[in-house]
């Protein structure tokens, strides 16, 4: 029996690795934009809806500045459309 499937959406929730480094945090928005574009292309679903979970708050001072940069980048993804 042959099975078929249909992708109805993608949920993305970022881990913490990009918060640790200023350069990674700066590049997060662009990298996420390319990831979504490439997944839509490779999966052949050009209008695949993507839900992006915003990371929670970090209390540790060492990561606070970069964490806010990444949260800002996630918020700006809401306007991205290929």
Short mmCIF file of N, CA and C in Angstrom, two decimals:
data_model
loop_
_atom_site.label_atom_id
_atom_site.label_comp_id
_atom_site.label_asym_id
_atom_site.label_seq_id
_atom_site.Cartn_x
_atom_site.Cartn_y
_atom_site.Cartn_z
N UNK A 1 0.83 -1.17 0.00
CA UNK A 1 0.00 0.00 0.00
C UNK A 1 0.89 1.25 0.00
N UNK A 2 0.57 2.20 -0.83
CA UNK A 2 1.35 3.43 -0.92
C UNK A 2 0.73 4.51 -0.04
N UNK A 3 1.59 5.13 0.76
CA UNK A 3 1.13 6.21 1.65
C UNK A 3 1.55 7.55 1.07
N UNK A 4 0.72 8.53 1.28
CA UNK A 4 1.05 9.90 0.88
C UNK A 4 0.97 10.79 2.11
N UNK A 5 1.57 11.93 2.01
CA UNK A 5 1.54 12.88 3.10
C UNK A 5 1.46 14.30 2.54
N UNK A 6 1.06 15.20 3.39
CA UNK A 6 1.02 16.61 3.03
C UNK A 6 1.58 17.41 4.20
N UNK A 7 2.55 18.23 3.94
CA UNK A 7 3.09 19.10 4.98
C UNK A 7 2.15 20.28 5.16
N UNK A 8 1.69 20.47 6.36
CA UNK A 8 0.75 21.58 6.60
C UNK A 8 1.42 22.74 7.32
N UNK A 9 2.66 22.55 7.78
CA UNK A 9 3.35 23.64 8.44
C UNK A 9 4.61 23.16 9.12
N UNK A 10 5.38 24.11 9.61
CA UNK A 10 6.64 23.83 10.29
C UNK A 10 6.68 24.68 11.55
N UNK A 11 7.10 24.06 12.65
CA UNK A 11 7.30 24.80 13.89
C UNK A 11 8.79 24.84 14.15
N UNK A 12 9.32 26.04 14.38
CA UNK A 12 10.74 26.22 14.64
C UNK A 12 10.91 26.86 16.01
N UNK A 13 11.72 26.23 16.84
CA UNK A 13 12.05 26.82 18.13
C UNK A 13 13.54 26.72 18.31
N UNK A 14 14.19 27.87 18.36
CA UNK A 14 15.64 27.94 18.40
C UNK A 14 16.18 27.50 19.74
N UNK A 15 17.31 26.79 19.69
CA UNK A 15 18.05 26.47 20.91
C UNK A 15 18.85 27.69 21.35
N UNK A 16 19.75 27.51 22.26
CA UNK A 16 20.45 28.64 22.86
C UNK A 16 21.83 28.91 22.27
N UNK A 17 22.31 28.10 21.34
CA UNK A 17 23.68 28.28 20.84
C UNK A 17 23.91 29.63 20.20
N UNK A 18 22.93 30.21 19.55
CA UNK A 18 23.11 31.51 18.90
C UNK A 18 23.11 32.68 19.88
N UNK A 19 22.71 32.45 21.10
CA UNK A 19 22.70 33.51 22.10
C UNK A 19 24.09 33.74 22.66
N UNK A 20 24.91 32.73 22.65
CA UNK A 20 26.21 32.78 23.30
C UNK A 20 27.18 33.72 22.59
N UNK A 21 27.06 33.85 21.29
CA UNK A 21 28.03 34.59 20.50
C UNK A 21 27.38 35.78 19.80
N UNK A 22 27.98 36.95 19.91
CA UNK A 22 27.43 38.17 19.32
C UNK A 22 27.27 38.04 17.80
N UNK A 23 28.26 37.46 17.12
CA UNK A 23 28.19 37.33 15.66
C UNK A 23 27.08 36.39 15.23
N UNK A 24 26.91 35.31 15.95
CA UNK A 24 25.82 34.38 15.64
C UNK A 24 24.46 35.05 15.85
N UNK A 25 24.35 35.81 16.91
CA UNK A 25 23.10 36.51 17.18
C UNK A 25 22.80 37.53 16.07
N UNK A 26 23.84 38.22 15.60
CA UNK A 26 23.66 39.20 14.52
C UNK A 26 23.21 38.53 13.22
N UNK A 27 23.67 37.32 12.97
CA UNK A 27 23.38 36.62 11.72
C UNK A 27 22.11 35.78 11.79
N UNK A 28 21.51 35.71 12.97
CA UNK A 28 20.38 34.80 13.18
C UNK A 28 19.23 35.07 12.21
N UNK A 29 18.83 36.32 12.06
CA UNK A 29 17.70 36.66 11.20
C UNK A 29 17.95 36.20 9.76
N UNK A 30 19.10 36.53 9.22
CA UNK A 30 19.43 36.15 7.85
C UNK A 30 19.50 34.64 7.70
N UNK A 31 20.15 33.97 8.65
CA UNK A 31 20.27 32.51 8.58
C UNK A 31 18.90 31.83 8.65
N UNK A 32 18.03 32.32 9.50
CA UNK A 32 16.69 31.74 9.61
C UNK A 32 15.88 31.98 8.34
N UNK A 33 16.03 33.15 7.77
CA UNK A 33 15.35 33.46 6.52
C UNK A 33 15.79 32.48 5.41
N UNK A 34 17.10 32.24 5.33
CA UNK A 34 17.61 31.29 4.32
C UNK A 34 17.14 29.86 4.61
N UNK A 35 17.11 29.48 5.88
CA UNK A 35 16.65 28.14 6.24
C UNK A 35 15.21 27.93 5.78
N UNK A 36 14.34 28.89 6.06
CA UNK A 36 12.94 28.78 5.65
C UNK A 36 12.83 28.72 4.13
N UNK A 37 13.55 29.61 3.46
CA UNK A 37 13.53 29.61 1.99
C UNK A 37 13.98 28.26 1.43
N UNK A 38 15.08 27.73 1.97
CA UNK A 38 15.62 26.47 1.46
C UNK A 38 14.71 25.29 1.77
N UNK A 39 14.12 25.27 2.96
CA UNK A 39 13.19 24.18 3.29
C UNK A 39 11.97 24.20 2.37
N UNK A 40 11.42 25.38 2.15
CA UNK A 40 10.26 25.49 1.25
C UNK A 40 10.62 25.02 -0.15
N UNK A 41 11.79 25.39 -0.61
CA UNK A 41 12.23 24.97 -1.95
C UNK A 41 12.49 23.46 -2.00
N UNK A 42 13.28 22.95 -1.06
CA UNK A 42 13.66 21.54 -1.07
C UNK A 42 12.47 20.61 -0.84
N UNK A 43 11.52 21.05 -0.04
CA UNK A 43 10.33 20.23 0.23
C UNK A 43 9.23 20.45 -0.80
N UNK A 44 9.46 21.39 -1.71
CA UNK A 44 8.53 21.73 -2.78
C UNK A 44 7.16 22.18 -2.25
N UNK A 45 7.24 23.00 -1.20
CA UNK A 45 6.05 23.59 -0.61
C UNK A 45 6.34 25.10 -0.46
N UNK A 46 6.21 25.84 -1.55
CA UNK A 46 6.67 27.23 -1.56
C UNK A 46 5.96 28.16 -0.57
N UNK A 47 4.78 27.81 -0.13
CA UNK A 47 4.04 28.67 0.82
C UNK A 47 3.85 27.96 2.16
N UNK A 48 4.78 27.08 2.50
CA UNK A 48 4.70 26.35 3.76
C UNK A 48 4.65 27.33 4.94
N UNK A 49 3.58 27.28 5.74
CA UNK A 49 3.52 28.17 6.91
C UNK A 49 4.59 27.78 7.94
N UNK A 50 5.18 28.77 8.54
CA UNK A 50 6.21 28.53 9.56
C UNK A 50 5.84 29.31 10.81
N UNK A 51 5.79 28.61 11.92
CA UNK A 51 5.55 29.23 13.22
C UNK A 51 6.89 29.23 13.95
N UNK A 52 7.30 30.41 14.41
CA UNK A 52 8.60 30.54 15.06
C UNK A 52 8.37 30.86 16.53
N UNK A 53 8.85 29.98 17.39
CA UNK A 53 8.75 30.20 18.83
C UNK A 53 9.83 31.15 19.29
N UNK A 54 9.43 32.16 20.05
CA UNK A 54 10.40 33.11 20.58
C UNK A 54 10.99 32.56 21.87
N UNK A 55 12.31 32.59 22.00
CA UNK A 55 12.93 32.09 23.23
C UNK A 55 12.48 32.87 24.45
N UNK A 56 12.47 32.21 25.57
CA UNK A 56 12.09 32.87 26.82
C UNK A 56 13.18 33.81 27.31
N UNK A 57 13.04 34.28 28.51
CA UNK A 57 13.98 35.24 29.08
C UNK A 57 15.15 34.52 29.73
N UNK A 58 16.33 35.12 29.60
CA UNK A 58 17.53 34.60 30.25
C UNK A 58 17.87 35.53 31.40
N UNK A 59 18.16 34.95 32.52
CA UNK A 59 18.49 35.74 33.68
C UNK A 59 19.99 35.99 33.77
N UNK A 60 20.79 35.06 33.28
CA UNK A 60 22.24 35.14 33.39
C UNK A 60 22.78 36.35 32.62
N UNK A 61 23.50 37.23 33.28
CA UNK A 61 24.00 38.46 32.66
C UNK A 61 24.88 38.23 31.45
N UNK A 62 25.64 37.15 31.44
CA UNK A 62 26.59 36.89 30.36
C UNK A 62 25.91 36.77 29.01
N UNK A 63 24.68 36.28 28.97
CA UNK A 63 23.99 36.04 27.71
C UNK A 63 22.90 37.07 27.40
N UNK A 64 22.63 37.96 28.33
CA UNK A 64 21.47 38.84 28.19
C UNK A 64 21.50 39.69 26.92
N UNK A 65 22.61 40.34 26.62
CA UNK A 65 22.67 41.22 25.45
C UNK A 65 22.41 40.47 24.15
N UNK A 66 23.05 39.34 23.97
CA UNK A 66 22.89 38.57 22.74
C UNK A 66 21.51 37.94 22.66
N UNK A 67 20.95 37.60 23.79
CA UNK A 67 19.62 37.01 23.84
C UNK A 67 18.59 37.99 23.30
N UNK A 68 18.70 39.25 23.67
CA UNK A 68 17.76 40.24 23.16
C UNK A 68 17.91 40.45 21.66
N UNK A 69 19.14 40.36 21.14
CA UNK A 69 19.35 40.47 19.69
C UNK A 69 18.62 39.34 18.96
N UNK A 70 18.72 38.13 19.49
CA UNK A 70 18.07 37.00 18.85
C UNK A 70 16.55 37.11 18.94
N UNK A 71 16.04 37.54 20.08
CA UNK A 71 14.59 37.71 20.22
C UNK A 71 14.09 38.75 19.23
N UNK A 72 14.84 39.82 19.05
CA UNK A 72 14.47 40.85 18.09
C UNK A 72 14.44 40.26 16.67
N UNK A 73 15.42 39.45 16.34
CA UNK A 73 15.47 38.82 15.02
C UNK A 73 14.26 37.92 14.80
N UNK A 74 13.87 37.17 15.81
CA UNK A 74 12.70 36.29 15.70
C UNK A 74 11.43 37.12 15.48
N UNK A 75 11.29 38.20 16.22
CA UNK A 75 10.12 39.05 16.05
C UNK A 75 10.04 39.63 14.63
N UNK A 76 11.19 39.96 14.07
CA UNK A 76 11.22 40.52 12.71
C UNK A 76 10.91 39.48 11.65
N UNK A 77 10.98 38.21 11.95
CA UNK A 77 10.67 37.17 10.97
C UNK A 77 9.18 37.15 10.64
N UNK A 78 8.36 37.74 11.45
CA UNK A 78 6.92 37.68 11.19
C UNK A 78 6.54 38.39 9.90
N UNK A 79 7.41 39.25 9.39
CA UNK A 79 7.10 39.96 8.16
C UNK A 79 7.75 39.32 6.94
N UNK A 80 8.50 38.23 7.13
CA UNK A 80 9.20 37.61 6.01
C UNK A 80 8.25 36.78 5.16
N UNK A 81 8.29 37.03 3.89
CA UNK A 81 7.52 36.25 2.92
C UNK A 81 8.35 36.14 1.67
N UNK A 82 8.55 34.92 1.17
CA UNK A 82 9.42 34.75 -0.01
C UNK A 82 8.86 35.42 -1.26
#
